Amino acid sequence: MNCLFIATNNIPLSHAYLWFIVSIGILIVIARKNILLALIISSLVLGIFTLGIDKTFVIIINTLTSLDVLLFSSATGIIAYIGGLLSESGAAKAIVRSLGNRPKISVSFIPALFGTLPMPGGAILSAPIVDKALPDVSPDVKSAINVYFRHVVFLVYPLQTTLLFLAIFTNLNLFDILAYIIPMFPISVSVGYFYYLHKIKVKTRKTRISYSILLFNLIPIILPVFIYAILQQVLSKTTALVFSVLFGLILALLIFGYKKELLINALKIKPHFFFVLTLLMWLYMEIAMQSLEKSLSLANIGFILSVIVIPFILGFLLGRMQFPALVGISLYLAQFKFITPKIVAMSFVFSFLGYVMSPVHPCVIVTAEYFHVNSPSVIKRMMIPVLVTFAFGIVVFLLVP
């Protein structure tokens, strides 16, 4: 699916920006209570006051009936359900046990593993593991470790939903984009290790790592990546994605079981919520891009602000990745009239860095609640490694052609 923009020459520059800012304000305030309602109201307000009722209605119909959008949203729901099966079947606990008694590995790998599960506030799953593995570490540091390492996997996991969204929305190859992002993964992990874990002393005896149990339980997460890489060569990206995650779901059922109780308990992750969330997120982005196209084309703010500063700030303010990353891409595209995997990767990475320590990020909030600390103290503990990674990111992307 290509990025499509409808001209909005009749919209004054200041008028479009004003309602865009209003819609973001609505999104920030209402999303604290209900993200779905926030997206609906924000979309309607921005669309009606910039494009008019008729054009907004057309965009709503076109978006909600688009095969690409429906397929992608379905894939997101399926990925969430696989995560539910992983959690409810006991496979996640088996993975923890397979690592042996290695606290530093547990508090970095396990949160990252759960980071592959697309669920708001999913850091609560790994918080108890981090808590038990590091009994002598202060609660605010444990909170920061849990949130930080849960999200570093976003920089290397091909089925991360925001990355998939951007690849399909811009009609670029997922793995071409990922090739520019991957160098940030070892940097981010290294920064986190030396800042959080390097000086921690391990007092317990290590036990043997069971690689067979570890890899066996990771099959439904790993294999769909390879299936998708093959299928996208012969099918559309969204169709390939749906077939890949369906294959992963079948594997999960065969490995984790398919008893009625398990299938019902796995629904606790609310896959239908992710389906609707993706639909509404796509709708908001379509309306935002079409209403701002004229304004964005006149906003000659340059390369650095477009794909580095603005995605980072919006990621921090909104506690989301998809919209901030897409705003950066839209700003760049409107000014330079082309898009490349490197630009998409930059907008993704810097929106990610803002998002990961956002005060409205659900993972920050639920982790702080679990460890009985306040969110600002968690953000304070995350600020240095995030900003160091930010600086490395600028250097890496400037050096990579």
Coordinates of C-alpha atoms in Angstrom, one line a residue:
M1 CA 0.0 0.0 0.0
N2 CA 1.5 3.3 -1.1
C3 CA 1.4 6.5 0.9
L4 CA -1.5 8.5 -0.6
F5 CA -1.9 12.2 0.0
I6 CA -4.9 14.3 -1.0
A7 CA -4.2 18.0 -1.7
T8 CA -5.6 20.4 0.8
N9 CA -4.7 23.7 -0.9
N10 CA -7.8 25.4 0.6
I11 CA -6.6 25.0 4.2
P12 CA -4.7 27.9 5.6
L13 CA -1.3 26.9 7.0
S14 CA -2.0 28.2 10.6
H15 CA -5.5 26.7 10.6
A16 CA -4.3 23.2 9.8
Y17 CA -1.5 23.4 12.4
L18 CA -3.9 24.7 15.0
W19 CA -6.3 21.8 14.7
F20 CA -3.4 19.3 14.5
I21 CA -2.1 20.6 17.8
V22 CA -5.6 20.5 19.3
S23 CA -6.1 16.9 18.1
I24 CA -2.8 15.9 19.7
G25 CA -3.9 17.6 23.0
I26 CA -7.1 15.6 22.9
L27 CA -5.2 12.5 22.2
I28 CA -2.8 13.0 25.1
V29 CA -5.6 13.8 27.6
I30 CA -8.2 11.2 26.7
A31 CA -5.7 8.4 26.0
R32 CA -4.8 8.3 29.7
K33 CA -8.3 6.8 30.2
N34 CA -9.2 5.3 26.8
I35 CA -6.9 5.2 23.8
L36 CA -9.6 4.0 21.4
L37 CA -12.0 6.9 22.3
A38 CA -9.1 9.3 22.1
L39 CA -8.2 8.2 18.6
I40 CA -11.9 8.5 17.5
I41 CA -12.4 12.0 18.8
S42 CA -9.0 13.2 17.7
S43 CA -9.6 11.9 14.2
L44 CA -13.1 13.5 13.9
V45 CA -11.9 16.8 15.3
L46 CA -8.9 17.0 13.0
G47 CA -10.8 15.8 9.9
I48 CA -14.0 17.8 10.3
F49 CA -12.2 21.1 11.0
T50 CA -9.5 20.8 8.3
L51 CA -11.0 18.7 5.6
G52 CA -14.7 19.0 6.1
I53 CA -17.4 16.4 7.0
D54 CA -17.7 15.0 3.5
K55 CA -14.0 14.3 2.9
T56 CA -13.6 13.0 6.4
F57 CA -16.4 10.6 5.9
V58 CA -14.8 9.4 2.7
I59 CA -11.5 8.8 4.4
I60 CA -13.2 6.9 7.2
I61 CA -15.0 4.6 4.7
N62 CA -11.9 4.1 2.5
T63 CA -9.7 3.3 5.5
L64 CA -12.0 1.0 7.4
T65 CA -12.8 -1.0 4.2
S66 CA -9.2 -1.1 2.9
L67 CA -8.1 -4.7 2.5
D68 CA -4.5 -3.8 3.4
V69 CA -5.6 -2.1 6.6
L70 CA -7.9 -4.9 7.6
L71 CA -5.3 -7.6 6.9
F72 CA -2.6 -5.7 8.9
S73 CA -5.0 -5.1 11.8
S74 CA -5.9 -8.8 11.8
A75 CA -2.2 -9.7 11.9
T76 CA -1.7 -7.5 14.9
G77 CA -4.5 -9.2 16.7
I78 CA -3.1 -12.6 15.9
I79 CA 0.4 -11.7 17.1
A80 CA -1.2 -10.5 20.4
Y81 CA -3.0 -13.8 20.8
I82 CA 0.2 -15.8 20.2
G83 CA 1.6 -13.7 23.1
G84 CA -1.4 -14.7 25.2
L85 CA -0.8 -18.4 24.5
L86 CA 2.9 -18.0 25.4
S87 CA 2.0 -16.4 28.7
E88 CA -1.0 -18.5 29.8
S89 CA 0.5 -21.9 28.7
G90 CA 3.5 -21.5 31.1
A91 CA 5.9 -21.4 28.1
A92 CA 7.1 -18.0 29.3
K93 CA 8.0 -19.4 32.7
A94 CA 9.7 -22.4 31.1
I95 CA 11.9 -19.9 29.1
V96 CA 12.8 -18.2 32.3
R97 CA 13.8 -21.5 34.0
S98 CA 15.8 -22.6 30.9
L99 CA 18.2 -19.6 31.4
G100 CA 19.5 -21.0 34.7
N101 CA 20.2 -18.9 37.7
R102 CA 21.8 -16.0 35.8
P103 CA 20.3 -12.7 37.1
K104 CA 22.0 -10.4 34.5
I105 CA 20.7 -12.5 31.7
S106 CA 17.3 -12.9 33.2
V107 CA 16.7 -9.1 33.8
S108 CA 17.8 -8.3 30.2
F109 CA 16.7 -11.2 28.1
I110 CA 13.3 -11.9 29.7
P111 CA 12.0 -8.3 29.5
A112 CA 13.2 -8.3 25.9
L113 CA 11.4 -11.6 25.2
F114 CA 8.2 -10.2 26.6
G115 CA 8.8 -7.1 24.5
T116 CA 7.8 -9.2 21.4
L117 CA 4.3 -9.4 22.9
P118 CA 2.3 -6.4 21.7
M119 CA 0.3 -5.5 24.8
P120 CA 0.0 -2.1 26.6
G121 CA 1.7 -2.2 29.9
G122 CA 3.3 -5.6 29.1
A123 CA 6.3 -4.8 31.2
I124 CA 4.2 -6.0 34.2
L125 CA 4.8 -9.5 33.0
S126 CA 8.6 -9.3 33.5
A127 CA 8.6 -7.0 36.5
P128 CA 8.3 -9.9 39.1
I129 CA 11.3 -11.6 37.4
V130 CA 13.4 -8.5 37.6
D131 CA 12.3 -8.0 41.2
K132 CA 13.3 -11.5 42.3
A133 CA 16.6 -11.6 40.3
L134 CA 17.9 -8.3 41.8
P135 CA 16.8 -8.3 45.5
D136 CA 19.5 -5.8 46.5
V137 CA 18.9 -3.2 43.8
S138 CA 16.7 -0.1 44.5
P139 CA 13.1 -0.2 43.2
D140 CA 13.5 2.8 40.9
V141 CA 16.6 1.2 39.2
K142 CA 14.8 -2.1 38.9
S143 CA 11.9 -0.3 37.3
A144 CA 14.2 1.4 34.8
I145 CA 15.9 -1.9 34.0
N146 CA 12.6 -3.6 33.3
V147 CA 11.3 -0.9 31.0
Y148 CA 14.6 -0.3 29.2
F149 CA 15.4 -3.9 28.4
R150 CA 11.8 -4.8 27.5
H151 CA 12.0 -2.3 24.6
V152 CA 15.5 -2.8 23.1
V153 CA 14.1 -5.8 21.2
F154 CA 12.1 -3.3 19.1
L155 CA 15.4 -2.5 17.4
V156 CA 15.9 -6.0 16.0
Y157 CA 12.6 -7.8 15.9
P158 CA 11.1 -7.8 12.4
L159 CA 7.5 -8.4 13.5
Q160 CA 7.4 -5.3 15.8
T161 CA 4.0 -3.8 14.9
T162 CA 5.2 -0.2 14.4
L163 CA 8.0 -1.3 12.1
L164 CA 5.6 -3.5 10.1
F165 CA 3.1 -0.6 9.9
L166 CA 5.8 1.9 8.6
A167 CA 7.1 -0.7 6.0
I168 CA 3.6 -1.4 4.7
F169 CA 2.5 2.2 4.8
T170 CA 5.5 3.5 2.9
N171 CA 5.6 0.5 0.6
L172 CA 9.3 -0.2 1.4
N173 CA 10.9 -3.5 2.1
L174 CA 10.8 -4.3 5.9
F175 CA 14.2 -5.8 5.9
D176 CA 15.8 -2.9 4.1
I177 CA 14.5 -0.6 6.8
L178 CA 15.6 -3.1 9.6
A179 CA 19.1 -3.2 8.1
Y180 CA 19.5 0.5 9.2
I181 CA 18.0 -0.1 12.6
I182 CA 19.9 -3.2 13.7
P183 CA 23.2 -1.4 14.4
M184 CA 21.3 0.5 17.2
F185 CA 20.5 -2.8 19.0
P186 CA 24.0 -3.7 20.2
I187 CA 24.6 -0.1 21.0
S188 CA 21.4 0.1 23.1
V189 CA 22.1 -3.2 24.9
S190 CA 25.7 -2.2 25.6
V191 CA 24.7 1.2 27.0
G192 CA 22.1 -0.5 29.2
Y193 CA 24.4 -3.2 30.4
F194 CA 27.3 -0.9 31.4
Y195 CA 24.9 1.7 33.0
Y196 CA 22.6 -0.7 34.9
L197 CA 24.2 -4.2 35.2
H198 CA 27.9 -4.0 35.0
K199 CA 28.5 -3.2 38.7
I200 CA 25.8 -5.5 40.0
K201 CA 27.4 -8.5 42.0
V202 CA 25.8 -11.9 41.5
K203 CA 25.7 -13.9 44.8
T204 CA 23.9 -17.1 43.6
R205 CA 25.4 -20.1 41.9
K206 CA 24.8 -20.4 38.1
T207 CA 22.9 -23.4 36.8
R208 CA 23.0 -24.9 33.3
I209 CA 21.2 -23.2 30.4
S210 CA 18.8 -25.5 28.6
Y211 CA 19.1 -24.3 25.0
S212 CA 16.7 -27.0 23.8
I213 CA 13.8 -25.8 26.0
L214 CA 14.6 -22.1 25.2
L215 CA 14.6 -22.6 21.5
F216 CA 11.6 -25.0 21.5
N217 CA 9.4 -22.4 23.2
L218 CA 10.6 -19.6 21.0
I219 CA 9.6 -21.4 17.7
P220 CA 6.2 -19.6 17.3
I221 CA 7.9 -16.3 17.7
I222 CA 11.0 -16.9 15.5
L223 CA 9.8 -19.0 12.5
P224 CA 7.1 -16.5 11.3
V225 CA 9.9 -14.0 10.7
F226 CA 11.5 -16.3 8.2
I227 CA 8.2 -17.3 6.6
Y228 CA 7.3 -13.6 6.1
A229 CA 10.7 -13.0 4.5
I230 CA 10.0 -15.7 2.0
L231 CA 6.3 -15.0 1.3
Q232 CA 6.7 -11.2 0.8
Q233 CA 8.7 -12.0 -2.3
V234 CA 5.6 -13.5 -4.0
L235 CA 2.6 -12.0 -2.1
S236 CA 1.6 -8.5 -1.0
K237 CA 3.2 -7.4 2.3
T238 CA -0.1 -7.6 4.2
T239 CA -1.1 -10.9 2.8
A240 CA 2.3 -12.4 3.5
L241 CA 2.2 -11.0 7.1
V242 CA -1.2 -12.6 7.8
F243 CA -0.1 -16.0 6.5
S244 CA 3.1 -15.8 8.5
V245 CA 1.4 -15.0 11.8
L246 CA -1.3 -17.6 11.1
F247 CA 1.5 -20.1 10.7
G248 CA 3.0 -18.9 14.0
L249 CA -0.4 -19.3 15.7
I250 CA -0.7 -22.9 14.4
L251 CA 2.8 -23.6 15.8
A252 CA 1.8 -22.1 19.1
L253 CA -1.3 -24.3 19.4
L254 CA 0.7 -27.4 18.5
I255 CA 3.5 -26.6 21.0
F256 CA 1.6 -24.9 23.8
G257 CA -1.6 -26.9 23.5
Y258 CA -5.2 -26.1 22.5
K259 CA -7.3 -27.0 25.4
K260 CA -10.4 -24.9 25.8
E261 CA -9.3 -23.4 29.1
L262 CA -6.0 -22.2 27.5
L263 CA -7.7 -20.8 24.4
I264 CA -10.0 -18.8 26.6
N265 CA -7.4 -17.6 29.1
A266 CA -5.2 -16.4 26.2
L267 CA -7.9 -14.0 25.3
K268 CA -7.0 -12.0 28.4
I269 CA -4.5 -10.2 26.2
K270 CA -7.5 -8.8 24.2
P271 CA -6.4 -9.5 20.6
H272 CA -9.6 -7.7 19.4
F273 CA -8.4 -4.6 21.2
F274 CA -5.2 -4.6 19.1
F275 CA -7.3 -5.1 15.9
V276 CA -9.4 -2.1 16.7
L277 CA -6.5 0.0 17.9
T278 CA -4.6 -0.6 14.7
L279 CA -7.7 0.4 12.6
L280 CA -8.2 3.6 14.5
M281 CA -4.5 4.5 14.5
W282 CA -4.3 4.0 10.7
L283 CA -7.5 6.2 10.4
Y284 CA -6.0 9.0 12.5
M285 CA -2.8 8.9 10.5
E286 CA -4.6 9.1 7.1
I287 CA -6.6 12.1 8.3
A288 CA -3.6 13.8 9.8
M289 CA -1.5 13.3 6.7
Q290 CA -4.2 14.5 4.3
S291 CA -5.1 17.5 6.4
L292 CA -1.5 18.5 6.9
E293 CA -0.1 17.8 3.4
K294 CA -0.2 21.5 2.3
S295 CA 1.1 22.7 5.6
L296 CA 3.8 20.1 5.7
S297 CA 4.9 21.0 2.2
L298 CA 5.3 24.6 3.3
A299 CA 7.1 23.8 6.5
N300 CA 10.7 23.8 5.3
I301 CA 12.1 22.8 8.7
G302 CA 14.9 20.6 7.4
F303 CA 16.2 17.1 7.8
I304 CA 17.3 17.1 11.4
L305 CA 14.0 18.5 12.9
S306 CA 11.9 16.3 10.6
V307 CA 13.3 12.8 11.3
I308 CA 15.2 13.3 14.6
V309 CA 13.9 16.0 16.9
I310 CA 10.1 16.0 16.2
P311 CA 9.7 12.2 16.3
F312 CA 11.7 12.1 19.6
I313 CA 9.6 14.9 21.2
L314 CA 6.2 13.5 20.0
G315 CA 7.3 10.0 21.1
F316 CA 8.0 11.4 24.6
L317 CA 4.8 13.5 24.8
L318 CA 2.4 10.9 23.4
G319 CA 3.9 7.7 24.7
R320 CA 3.4 6.1 21.3
M321 CA 5.7 5.2 18.3
Q322 CA 3.5 4.9 15.2
F323 CA 2.2 8.4 14.9
P324 CA 5.4 10.3 15.9
A325 CA 7.4 8.1 13.4
L326 CA 4.9 8.8 10.7
V327 CA 4.9 12.5 11.3
G328 CA 8.6 12.5 10.9
I329 CA 8.3 10.6 7.6
S330 CA 5.6 12.9 6.4
L331 CA 7.6 16.0 7.1
Y332 CA 10.5 14.7 5.2
L333 CA 8.5 13.4 2.3
A334 CA 6.6 16.7 2.0
Q335 CA 9.8 18.7 1.8
F336 CA 12.1 16.3 -0.2
K337 CA 9.5 14.4 -2.3
F338 CA 11.0 11.0 -1.8
I339 CA 11.5 8.4 1.0
T340 CA 14.2 5.8 1.7
P341 CA 14.6 3.0 4.2
K342 CA 17.2 5.0 6.0
I343 CA 14.8 7.9 6.6
V344 CA 12.1 5.5 7.8
A345 CA 14.6 3.8 10.1
M346 CA 15.7 7.2 11.6
S347 CA 12.2 8.3 12.3
F348 CA 11.5 4.9 13.9
V349 CA 14.6 4.9 16.1
F350 CA 14.2 8.5 17.4
S351 CA 10.4 8.2 18.0
F352 CA 11.3 4.9 19.9
L353 CA 13.8 6.7 22.1
G354 CA 11.3 9.4 23.1
Y355 CA 8.6 6.8 23.6
V356 CA 10.6 4.4 25.8
M357 CA 10.8 7.0 28.7
S358 CA 7.6 8.8 28.1
P359 CA 5.6 9.7 31.3
V360 CA 2.4 8.5 29.6
H361 CA 4.0 5.2 28.3
P362 CA 1.9 2.4 29.9
C363 CA 5.0 0.3 30.6
V364 CA 6.6 3.1 32.6
I365 CA 3.3 3.6 34.6
V366 CA 2.6 -0.1 35.4
T367 CA 6.2 -0.8 36.3
A368 CA 6.4 2.2 38.6
E369 CA 3.2 1.0 40.3
Y370 CA 4.5 -2.5 40.7
F371 CA 7.7 -1.3 42.4
H372 CA 5.9 1.3 44.4
V373 CA 7.8 4.3 43.0
N374 CA 6.7 7.3 41.0
S375 CA 7.0 7.6 37.2
P376 CA 9.4 10.6 37.3
S377 CA 11.9 8.6 39.3
V378 CA 11.9 5.9 36.7
I379 CA 12.3 8.4 33.9
K380 CA 15.2 10.0 35.7
R381 CA 16.9 6.6 35.9
M382 CA 16.4 6.0 32.2
M383 CA 17.4 9.5 30.9
I384 CA 21.1 9.0 30.8
P385 CA 21.2 5.6 28.8
V386 CA 18.4 6.9 26.5
L387 CA 20.2 10.2 25.7
V388 CA 23.6 8.4 25.3
T389 CA 21.9 6.0 22.8
F390 CA 20.3 9.1 21.1
A391 CA 23.8 10.6 20.6
F392 CA 25.1 7.3 19.3
G393 CA 22.1 7.1 17.0
I394 CA 22.9 10.5 15.4
V395 CA 26.5 9.4 14.8
V396 CA 25.5 6.0 13.3
F397 CA 23.0 7.4 10.9
L398 CA 25.2 10.2 9.8
L399 CA 28.0 7.7 9.1
V400 CA 25.8 5.1 7.3
P401 CA 25.3 6.0 3.6

